[in-house]
mmCIF file of C-alpha atoms in Angstrom:
data_model
loop_
_atom_site.group_PDB
_atom_site.id
_atom_site.type_symbol
_atom_site.label_atom_id
_atom_site.label_comp_id
_atom_site.label_asym_id
_atom_site.label_seq_id
_atom_site.Cartn_x
_atom_site.Cartn_y
_atom_site.Cartn_z
ATOM 1 C CA UNK A 1 -79.989 -2.842 -58.542
ATOM 2 C CA UNK A 2 -81.026 -3.481 -62.180
ATOM 3 C CA UNK A 3 -82.433 -6.841 -61.295
ATOM 4 C CA UNK A 4 -84.409 -5.856 -58.239
ATOM 5 C CA UNK A 5 -85.815 -2.809 -60.261
ATOM 6 C CA UNK A 6 -86.976 -5.122 -62.986
ATOM 7 C CA UNK A 7 -88.398 -7.199 -60.399
ATOM 8 C CA UNK A 8 -90.369 -4.196 -58.765
ATOM 9 C CA UNK A 9 -91.586 -3.172 -62.045
ATOM 10 C CA UNK A 10 -92.839 -6.747 -62.852
ATOM 11 C CA UNK A 11 -94.706 -6.902 -59.463
ATOM 12 C CA UNK A 12 -96.302 -3.378 -59.989
ATOM 13 C CA UNK A 13 -97.358 -4.771 -63.583
ATOM 14 C CA UNK A 14 -99.037 -7.989 -61.753
ATOM 15 C CA UNK A 15 -100.870 -5.339 -59.482
ATOM 16 C CA UNK A 16 -98.844 -5.751 -56.120
ATOM 17 C CA UNK A 17 -99.510 -3.071 -53.901
ATOM 18 C CA UNK A 18 -96.671 -3.326 -51.553
ATOM 19 C CA UNK A 19 -92.901 -4.804 -51.753
ATOM 20 C CA UNK A 20 -90.889 -5.271 -48.663
ATOM 21 C CA UNK A 21 -93.237 -3.766 -46.237
ATOM 22 C CA UNK A 22 -93.695 -0.615 -48.191
ATOM 23 C CA UNK A 23 -96.920 0.345 -49.969
ATOM 24 C CA UNK A 24 -96.545 1.842 -53.541
ATOM 25 C CA UNK A 25 -98.583 4.983 -52.891
ATOM 26 C CA UNK A 26 -99.935 7.678 -55.031
ATOM 27 C CA UNK A 27 -98.314 10.978 -55.902
ATOM 28 C CA UNK A 28 -94.851 9.281 -55.667
ATOM 29 C CA UNK A 29 -95.168 8.512 -52.071
ATOM 30 C CA UNK A 30 -93.773 5.301 -50.687
ATOM 31 C CA UNK A 31 -95.419 4.460 -47.375
ATOM 32 C CA UNK A 32 -94.011 2.018 -44.654
ATOM 33 C CA UNK A 33 -96.372 -0.470 -43.348
ATOM 34 C CA UNK A 34 -97.485 -0.399 -39.600
ATOM 35 C CA UNK A 35 -97.473 -3.980 -37.801
ATOM 36 C CA UNK A 36 -99.521 -4.209 -34.661
ATOM 37 C CA UNK A 37 -97.280 -3.693 -31.530
ATOM 38 C CA UNK A 38 -96.431 -6.306 -29.102
ATOM 39 C CA UNK A 39 -94.901 -4.163 -26.199
ATOM 40 C CA UNK A 40 -97.311 -1.324 -25.463
ATOM 41 C CA UNK A 41 -97.826 -2.374 -21.612
ATOM 42 C CA UNK A 42 -94.076 -2.887 -21.361
ATOM 43 C CA UNK A 43 -93.406 0.425 -22.700
ATOM 44 C CA UNK A 44 -96.033 2.050 -20.408
ATOM 45 C CA UNK A 45 -94.789 0.583 -17.149
ATOM 46 C CA UNK A 46 -91.107 1.509 -17.874
ATOM 47 C CA UNK A 47 -92.029 5.111 -18.837
ATOM 48 C CA UNK A 48 -94.170 5.587 -15.849
ATOM 49 C CA UNK A 49 -91.258 4.091 -13.498
ATOM 50 C CA UNK A 50 -88.895 6.385 -15.224
ATOM 51 C CA UNK A 51 -91.184 9.547 -14.593
ATOM 52 C CA UNK A 52 -91.583 8.451 -10.964
ATOM 53 C CA UNK A 53 -87.473 8.196 -10.526
ATOM 54 C CA UNK A 54 -87.294 11.733 -12.110
ATOM 55 C CA UNK A 55 -90.504 13.232 -10.736
ATOM 56 C CA UNK A 56 -89.109 16.657 -10.235
ATOM 57 C CA UNK A 57 -88.547 16.894 -14.048
ATOM 58 C CA UNK A 58 -91.312 18.301 -16.335
ATOM 59 C CA UNK A 59 -91.510 15.088 -18.458
ATOM 60 C CA UNK A 60 -93.257 14.833 -21.948
ATOM 61 C CA UNK A 61 -93.919 12.070 -24.144
ATOM 62 C CA UNK A 62 -94.276 12.675 -27.848
ATOM 63 C CA UNK A 63 -95.183 9.761 -29.985
ATOM 64 C CA UNK A 64 -95.261 10.620 -33.722
ATOM 65 C CA UNK A 65 -97.719 9.083 -36.230
ATOM 66 C CA UNK A 66 -96.000 8.289 -39.407
ATOM 67 C CA UNK A 67 -96.847 8.875 -42.838
ATOM 68 C CA UNK A 68 -99.310 5.969 -43.023
ATOM 69 C CA UNK A 69 -101.441 7.924 -40.691
ATOM 70 C CA UNK A 70 -101.096 11.232 -42.144
ATOM 71 C CA UNK A 71 -101.049 10.310 -45.833
ATOM 72 C CA UNK A 72 -103.580 7.382 -45.643
ATOM 73 C CA UNK A 73 -105.527 8.750 -48.421
ATOM 74 C CA UNK A 74 -102.327 8.386 -50.670
ATOM 75 C CA UNK A 75 -102.320 4.433 -50.232
ATOM 76 C CA UNK A 76 -103.095 2.209 -53.104
ATOM 77 C CA UNK A 77 -106.946 1.648 -53.470
ATOM 78 C CA UNK A 78 -108.606 -0.991 -51.597
ATOM 79 C CA UNK A 79 -105.674 -1.466 -49.268
ATOM 80 C CA UNK A 80 -106.635 -2.464 -45.575
ATOM 81 C CA UNK A 81 -104.055 -0.879 -43.267
ATOM 82 C CA UNK A 82 -103.675 -0.994 -39.480
ATOM 83 C CA UNK A 83 -104.155 2.483 -37.868
ATOM 84 C CA UNK A 84 -101.748 3.923 -35.343
ATOM 85 C CA UNK A 85 -103.831 6.151 -33.545
ATOM 86 C CA UNK A 86 -105.617 3.309 -31.623
ATOM 87 C CA UNK A 87 -102.509 2.209 -30.151
ATOM 88 C CA UNK A 88 -101.001 5.872 -29.756
ATOM 89 C CA UNK A 89 -104.108 6.669 -27.713
ATOM 90 C CA UNK A 90 -104.051 3.765 -25.674
ATOM 91 C CA UNK A 91 -100.458 4.529 -24.542
ATOM 92 C CA UNK A 92 -101.460 8.078 -23.844
ATOM 93 C CA UNK A 93 -104.530 7.190 -21.697
ATOM 94 C CA UNK A 94 -102.107 5.087 -19.499
ATOM 95 C CA UNK A 95 -99.024 7.469 -19.168
ATOM 96 C CA UNK A 96 -99.154 9.347 -16.002
ATOM 97 C CA UNK A 97 -97.161 12.575 -17.300
ATOM 98 C CA UNK A 98 -97.729 15.123 -19.908
ATOM 99 C CA UNK A 99 -98.422 13.762 -23.521
ATOM 100 C CA UNK A 100 -98.151 15.734 -26.761
ATOM 101 C CA UNK A 101 -100.776 15.346 -29.292
ATOM 102 C CA UNK A 102 -98.996 16.178 -32.898
ATOM 103 C CA UNK A 103 -101.681 14.000 -35.023
ATOM 104 C CA UNK A 104 -103.983 16.832 -35.587
ATOM 105 C CA UNK A 105 -101.447 19.484 -36.424
ATOM 106 C CA UNK A 106 -99.644 17.174 -38.774
ATOM 107 C CA UNK A 107 -102.788 15.883 -40.331
ATOM 108 C CA UNK A 108 -103.933 19.700 -40.932
ATOM 109 C CA UNK A 109 -100.579 21.131 -41.905
ATOM 110 C CA UNK A 110 -100.037 18.328 -44.449
ATOM 111 C CA UNK A 111 -102.515 20.210 -46.617
ATOM 112 C CA UNK A 112 -99.917 23.075 -47.079
ATOM 113 C CA UNK A 113 -96.678 21.647 -46.418
ATOM 114 C CA UNK A 114 -95.110 18.150 -46.845
ATOM 115 C CA UNK A 115 -94.941 16.602 -43.445
ATOM 116 C CA UNK A 116 -93.264 13.596 -44.550
ATOM 117 C CA UNK A 117 -90.611 12.688 -47.173
ATOM 118 C CA UNK A 118 -92.234 10.632 -50.189
ATOM 119 C CA UNK A 119 -89.014 8.315 -50.185
ATOM 120 C CA UNK A 120 -87.870 7.861 -46.667
ATOM 121 C CA UNK A 121 -89.748 6.880 -43.327
ATOM 122 C CA UNK A 122 -88.791 10.179 -41.460
ATOM 123 C CA UNK A 123 -90.761 13.482 -41.350
ATOM 124 C CA UNK A 124 -89.613 16.382 -42.923
ATOM 125 C CA UNK A 125 -88.287 19.548 -41.164
ATOM 126 C CA UNK A 126 -91.858 21.166 -41.512
ATOM 127 C CA UNK A 127 -93.304 18.318 -39.909
ATOM 128 C CA UNK A 128 -90.842 18.674 -37.014
ATOM 129 C CA UNK A 129 -91.336 22.358 -37.090
ATOM 130 C CA UNK A 130 -94.961 21.879 -36.246
ATOM 131 C CA UNK A 131 -94.475 19.308 -33.675
ATOM 132 C CA UNK A 132 -92.047 21.728 -32.005
ATOM 133 C CA UNK A 133 -94.999 24.242 -32.139
ATOM 134 C CA UNK A 134 -97.099 21.808 -30.259
ATOM 135 C CA UNK A 135 -94.670 21.030 -27.624
ATOM 136 C CA UNK A 136 -93.976 24.597 -27.129
ATOM 137 C CA UNK A 137 -97.886 25.381 -26.616
ATOM 138 C CA UNK A 138 -98.203 22.700 -24.120
ATOM 139 C CA UNK A 139 -95.176 23.887 -22.113
ATOM 140 C CA UNK A 140 -95.751 27.836 -22.283
ATOM 141 C CA UNK A 141 -92.679 28.287 -24.620
ATOM 142 C CA UNK A 142 -93.091 31.334 -26.997
ATOM 143 C CA UNK A 143 -92.091 29.502 -30.163
ATOM 144 C CA UNK A 144 -90.534 30.951 -33.149
ATOM 145 C CA UNK A 145 -92.819 31.366 -36.441
ATOM 146 C CA UNK A 146 -91.824 30.027 -39.900
ATOM 147 C CA UNK A 147 -91.082 33.640 -40.792
ATOM 148 C CA UNK A 148 -88.261 33.709 -37.968
ATOM 149 C CA UNK A 149 -86.238 31.195 -40.008
ATOM 150 C CA UNK A 150 -84.004 31.355 -43.259
ATOM 151 C CA UNK A 151 -85.717 28.097 -45.001
ATOM 152 C CA UNK A 152 -83.299 26.886 -47.562
ATOM 153 C CA UNK A 153 -83.474 23.760 -49.854
ATOM 154 C CA UNK A 154 -80.002 21.832 -49.575
ATOM 155 C CA UNK A 155 -80.787 18.966 -51.771
ATOM 156 C CA UNK A 156 -83.571 17.831 -54.182
ATOM 157 C CA UNK A 157 -81.798 14.587 -54.552
ATOM 158 C CA UNK A 158 -82.784 12.498 -51.399
ATOM 159 C CA UNK A 159 -83.834 8.880 -52.028
ATOM 160 C CA UNK A 160 -84.357 7.497 -48.501
ATOM 161 C CA UNK A 161 -84.891 4.304 -46.913
ATOM 162 C CA UNK A 162 -88.120 3.289 -48.325
ATOM 163 C CA UNK A 163 -86.702 4.030 -51.968
ATOM 164 C CA UNK A 164 -84.103 1.441 -51.200
ATOM 165 C CA UNK A 165 -86.447 -1.042 -49.733
ATOM 166 C CA UNK A 166 -88.886 -0.993 -52.616
ATOM 167 C CA UNK A 167 -86.383 -0.705 -55.279
ATOM 168 C CA UNK A 168 -88.960 1.436 -57.215
ATOM 169 C CA UNK A 169 -86.491 3.854 -58.908
ATOM 170 C CA UNK A 170 -89.472 5.450 -60.833
ATOM 171 C CA UNK A 171 -90.378 8.160 -58.217
ATOM 172 C CA UNK A 172 -89.248 11.633 -58.255
ATOM 173 C CA UNK A 173 -86.628 12.279 -55.438
ATOM 174 C CA UNK A 174 -87.202 14.388 -52.231
ATOM 175 C CA UNK A 175 -86.011 17.835 -51.114
ATOM 176 C CA UNK A 176 -84.426 18.573 -47.867
ATOM 177 C CA UNK A 177 -85.012 21.906 -45.868
ATOM 178 C CA UNK A 178 -82.904 23.470 -43.353
ATOM 179 C CA UNK A 179 -84.574 25.975 -40.824
ATOM 180 C CA UNK A 180 -81.681 28.175 -39.505
ATOM 181 C CA UNK A 181 -81.464 31.673 -37.670
ATOM 182 C CA UNK A 182 -79.118 34.545 -38.153
ATOM 183 C CA UNK A 183 -75.934 34.554 -36.125
ATOM 184 C CA UNK A 184 -76.548 31.219 -34.359
ATOM 185 C CA UNK A 185 -73.890 30.649 -31.595
ATOM 186 C CA UNK A 186 -73.980 26.954 -30.804
ATOM 187 C CA UNK A 187 -71.580 24.425 -29.319
ATOM 188 C CA UNK A 188 -72.365 20.788 -30.150
ATOM 189 C CA UNK A 189 -70.258 18.111 -28.439
ATOM 190 C CA UNK A 190 -70.747 14.512 -29.339
ATOM 191 C CA UNK A 191 -69.529 13.161 -26.031
ATOM 192 C CA UNK A 192 -68.553 9.682 -26.746
ATOM 193 C CA UNK A 193 -66.607 10.421 -29.945
ATOM 194 C CA UNK A 194 -65.008 13.555 -28.267
ATOM 195 C CA UNK A 195 -66.030 15.633 -31.324
ATOM 196 C CA UNK A 196 -66.845 19.370 -31.085
ATOM 197 C CA UNK A 197 -68.372 21.661 -33.562
ATOM 198 C CA UNK A 198 -70.444 24.670 -34.042
ATOM 199 C CA UNK A 199 -73.267 23.360 -36.135
ATOM 200 C CA UNK A 200 -76.203 21.079 -36.019
ATOM 201 C CA UNK A 201 -75.535 19.807 -39.633
ATOM 202 C CA UNK A 202 -73.039 17.518 -41.130
ATOM 203 C CA UNK A 203 -73.238 18.653 -44.536
ATOM 204 C CA UNK A 204 -70.933 15.995 -46.017
ATOM 205 C CA UNK A 205 -73.863 13.713 -45.845
ATOM 206 C CA UNK A 206 -75.445 15.386 -48.897
ATOM 207 C CA UNK A 207 -72.652 13.681 -50.985
ATOM 208 C CA UNK A 208 -73.740 10.258 -49.486
ATOM 209 C CA UNK A 209 -76.946 7.888 -49.823
ATOM 210 C CA UNK A 210 -78.297 8.748 -46.271
ATOM 211 C CA UNK A 211 -78.703 12.363 -46.744
ATOM 212 C CA UNK A 212 -81.101 12.514 -43.633
ATOM 213 C CA UNK A 213 -78.155 11.888 -41.426
ATOM 214 C CA UNK A 214 -76.851 15.386 -41.900
ATOM 215 C CA UNK A 215 -79.325 16.257 -38.978
ATOM 216 C CA UNK A 216 -76.944 15.945 -35.891
ATOM 217 C CA UNK A 217 -74.366 13.730 -37.935
ATOM 218 C CA UNK A 218 -76.731 10.477 -37.567
ATOM 219 C CA UNK A 219 -77.359 8.835 -34.323
ATOM 220 C CA UNK A 220 -74.920 9.150 -31.215
ATOM 221 C CA UNK A 221 -75.284 8.024 -27.631
ATOM 222 C CA UNK A 222 -74.951 11.416 -26.173
ATOM 223 C CA UNK A 223 -75.037 15.045 -27.632
ATOM 224 C CA UNK A 224 -74.862 18.121 -25.622
ATOM 225 C CA UNK A 225 -75.936 21.322 -27.413
ATOM 226 C CA UNK A 226 -75.073 24.655 -25.683
ATOM 227 C CA UNK A 227 -76.839 27.833 -27.007
ATOM 228 C CA UNK A 228 -74.369 30.674 -26.050
ATOM 229 C CA UNK A 229 -77.155 33.230 -26.793
ATOM 230 C CA UNK A 230 -79.493 31.849 -24.009
ATOM 231 C CA UNK A 231 -78.996 33.940 -20.944
ATOM 232 C CA UNK A 232 -80.895 31.588 -18.362
ATOM 233 C CA UNK A 233 -79.863 28.244 -17.195
ATOM 234 C CA UNK A 234 -82.846 26.234 -18.474
ATOM 235 C CA UNK A 235 -81.645 22.601 -19.694
ATOM 236 C CA UNK A 236 -83.637 19.850 -21.257
ATOM 237 C CA UNK A 237 -82.897 16.244 -21.891
ATOM 238 C CA UNK A 238 -84.295 14.536 -24.986
ATOM 239 C CA UNK A 239 -84.492 10.891 -25.074
ATOM 240 C CA UNK A 240 -85.208 9.868 -28.837
ATOM 241 C CA UNK A 241 -85.186 7.983 -32.022
ATOM 242 C CA UNK A 242 -83.999 9.573 -35.043
ATOM 243 C CA UNK A 243 -87.144 11.585 -35.597
ATOM 244 C CA UNK A 244 -85.690 13.954 -32.913
ATOM 245 C CA UNK A 245 -82.652 14.647 -34.807
ATOM 246 C CA UNK A 246 -84.639 17.254 -37.166
ATOM 247 C CA UNK A 247 -86.642 18.303 -34.300
ATOM 248 C CA UNK A 248 -83.680 19.503 -32.046
ATOM 249 C CA UNK A 249 -82.826 22.595 -34.424
ATOM 250 C CA UNK A 250 -85.958 23.908 -33.127
ATOM 251 C CA UNK A 251 -85.976 23.471 -29.516
ATOM 252 C CA UNK A 252 -82.352 24.495 -28.809
ATOM 253 C CA UNK A 253 -83.607 27.917 -29.498
ATOM 254 C CA UNK A 254 -84.973 28.081 -26.059
ATOM 255 C CA UNK A 255 -82.796 26.285 -23.541
ATOM 256 C CA UNK A 256 -79.069 26.815 -22.603
ATOM 257 C CA UNK A 257 -78.398 23.274 -23.062
ATOM 258 C CA UNK A 258 -80.077 20.457 -24.659
ATOM 259 C CA UNK A 259 -78.861 16.894 -23.800
ATOM 260 C CA UNK A 260 -79.655 14.313 -26.350
ATOM 261 C CA UNK A 261 -79.728 10.748 -25.387
ATOM 262 C CA UNK A 262 -80.255 7.846 -27.803
ATOM 263 C CA UNK A 263 -81.049 4.523 -25.630
ATOM 264 C CA UNK A 264 -80.019 2.356 -28.515
ATOM 265 C CA UNK A 265 -76.444 3.393 -27.974
ATOM 266 C CA UNK A 266 -76.291 4.915 -24.340
ATOM 267 C CA UNK A 267 -75.754 2.037 -21.891
ATOM 268 C CA UNK A 268 -75.541 4.118 -18.699
ATOM 269 C CA UNK A 269 -78.605 4.848 -16.303
ATOM 270 C CA UNK A 270 -80.388 7.970 -17.728
ATOM 271 C CA UNK A 271 -81.988 9.009 -14.564
ATOM 272 C CA UNK A 272 -78.530 9.109 -12.860
ATOM 273 C CA UNK A 273 -77.334 11.418 -15.815
ATOM 274 C CA UNK A 274 -80.353 13.757 -15.234
ATOM 275 C CA UNK A 275 -79.719 13.934 -11.516
ATOM 276 C CA UNK A 276 -76.087 14.640 -12.042
ATOM 277 C CA UNK A 277 -76.914 17.462 -14.389
ATOM 278 C CA UNK A 278 -79.186 19.586 -12.026
ATOM 279 C CA UNK A 279 -80.159 22.159 -14.499
ATOM 280 C CA UNK A 280 -82.354 19.717 -16.197
ATOM 281 C CA UNK A 281 -85.742 20.558 -15.390
ATOM 282 C CA UNK A 282 -87.373 19.362 -18.647
ATOM 283 C CA UNK A 283 -87.582 16.382 -20.501
ATOM 284 C CA UNK A 284 -89.012 14.947 -23.755
ATOM 285 C CA UNK A 285 -89.171 11.355 -24.751
ATOM 286 C CA UNK A 286 -89.752 11.479 -28.627
ATOM 287 C CA UNK A 287 -90.577 8.200 -30.799
ATOM 288 C CA UNK A 288 -92.286 7.710 -34.172
ATOM 289 C CA UNK A 289 -94.882 4.996 -33.927
ATOM 290 C CA UNK A 290 -93.089 2.395 -36.009
ATOM 291 C CA UNK A 291 -89.970 2.609 -34.059
ATOM 292 C CA UNK A 292 -91.254 2.499 -30.478
ATOM 293 C CA UNK A 293 -92.414 -1.123 -30.316
ATOM 294 C CA UNK A 294 -89.306 -2.551 -31.941
ATOM 295 C CA UNK A 295 -86.845 -0.165 -30.295
ATOM 296 C CA UNK A 296 -84.206 -2.047 -28.270
ATOM 297 C CA UNK A 297 -83.415 1.045 -26.276
ATOM 298 C CA UNK A 298 -86.860 2.315 -24.923
ATOM 299 C CA UNK A 299 -87.276 -0.405 -22.601
ATOM 300 C CA UNK A 300 -83.861 0.054 -21.101
ATOM 301 C CA UNK A 301 -84.923 3.452 -20.029
ATOM 302 C CA UNK A 302 -84.643 3.948 -16.037
#
């Protein structure tokens, strides 16, 4: 770590603007590069065929631009970067089912709250909240306001993936906030590991390096969250990357059950799973733009 830190300091003195695919941004931001995608047409075909298979489900696609699109003004001076929005809009234009636009609200709310961690590639709980708000508006859900939640800073010592990739240890650590409601009554089942709990958070990660993994105990093939306070039988399936882990704590307040599937680890037929769980009438595919093209799981969705 010491030698890598020395190398990074030397590179900065020499005027280098990125290290290991990470731009050394302003205001303590480290911003992950975006490479032009190669699989967009395959992804479009896969997702449209999946929608045909489960055409009775109200399916939505949420592609989340990353920090490079929302915080582009914080990139180093005179950097030419690739925009994600052209490719995001191309995919949306060719999708046969609902698409959720979160760019506008993330860009707008970024003036007031921090939508992305400075030293990690994920969005913050505030970013996930405003995305939940846009999903809710599109699907006629009476979303909860910020004032409905207890918002707690659980750490201010989060040094994430971009901190590790850049070895730029001069930057100020991030805070992680949790949004909770009074007297939450959840059952959380990690199906493959046969673990059950009553919380969406694994707080032991606060003592580890990868603190973002406190959301839903990192990534699992299949998680089922039951909200015992919901009186109806409405259920939703979320097919996702790790961005969804901090989105789930909001959407669970509107469905009796939330089925969370990570195609990177779930090796069975997702459409068959949906058909077997007949109360699933809603679906959300949630990926960030840096993950979707390289993800080995999304092309296996069927």
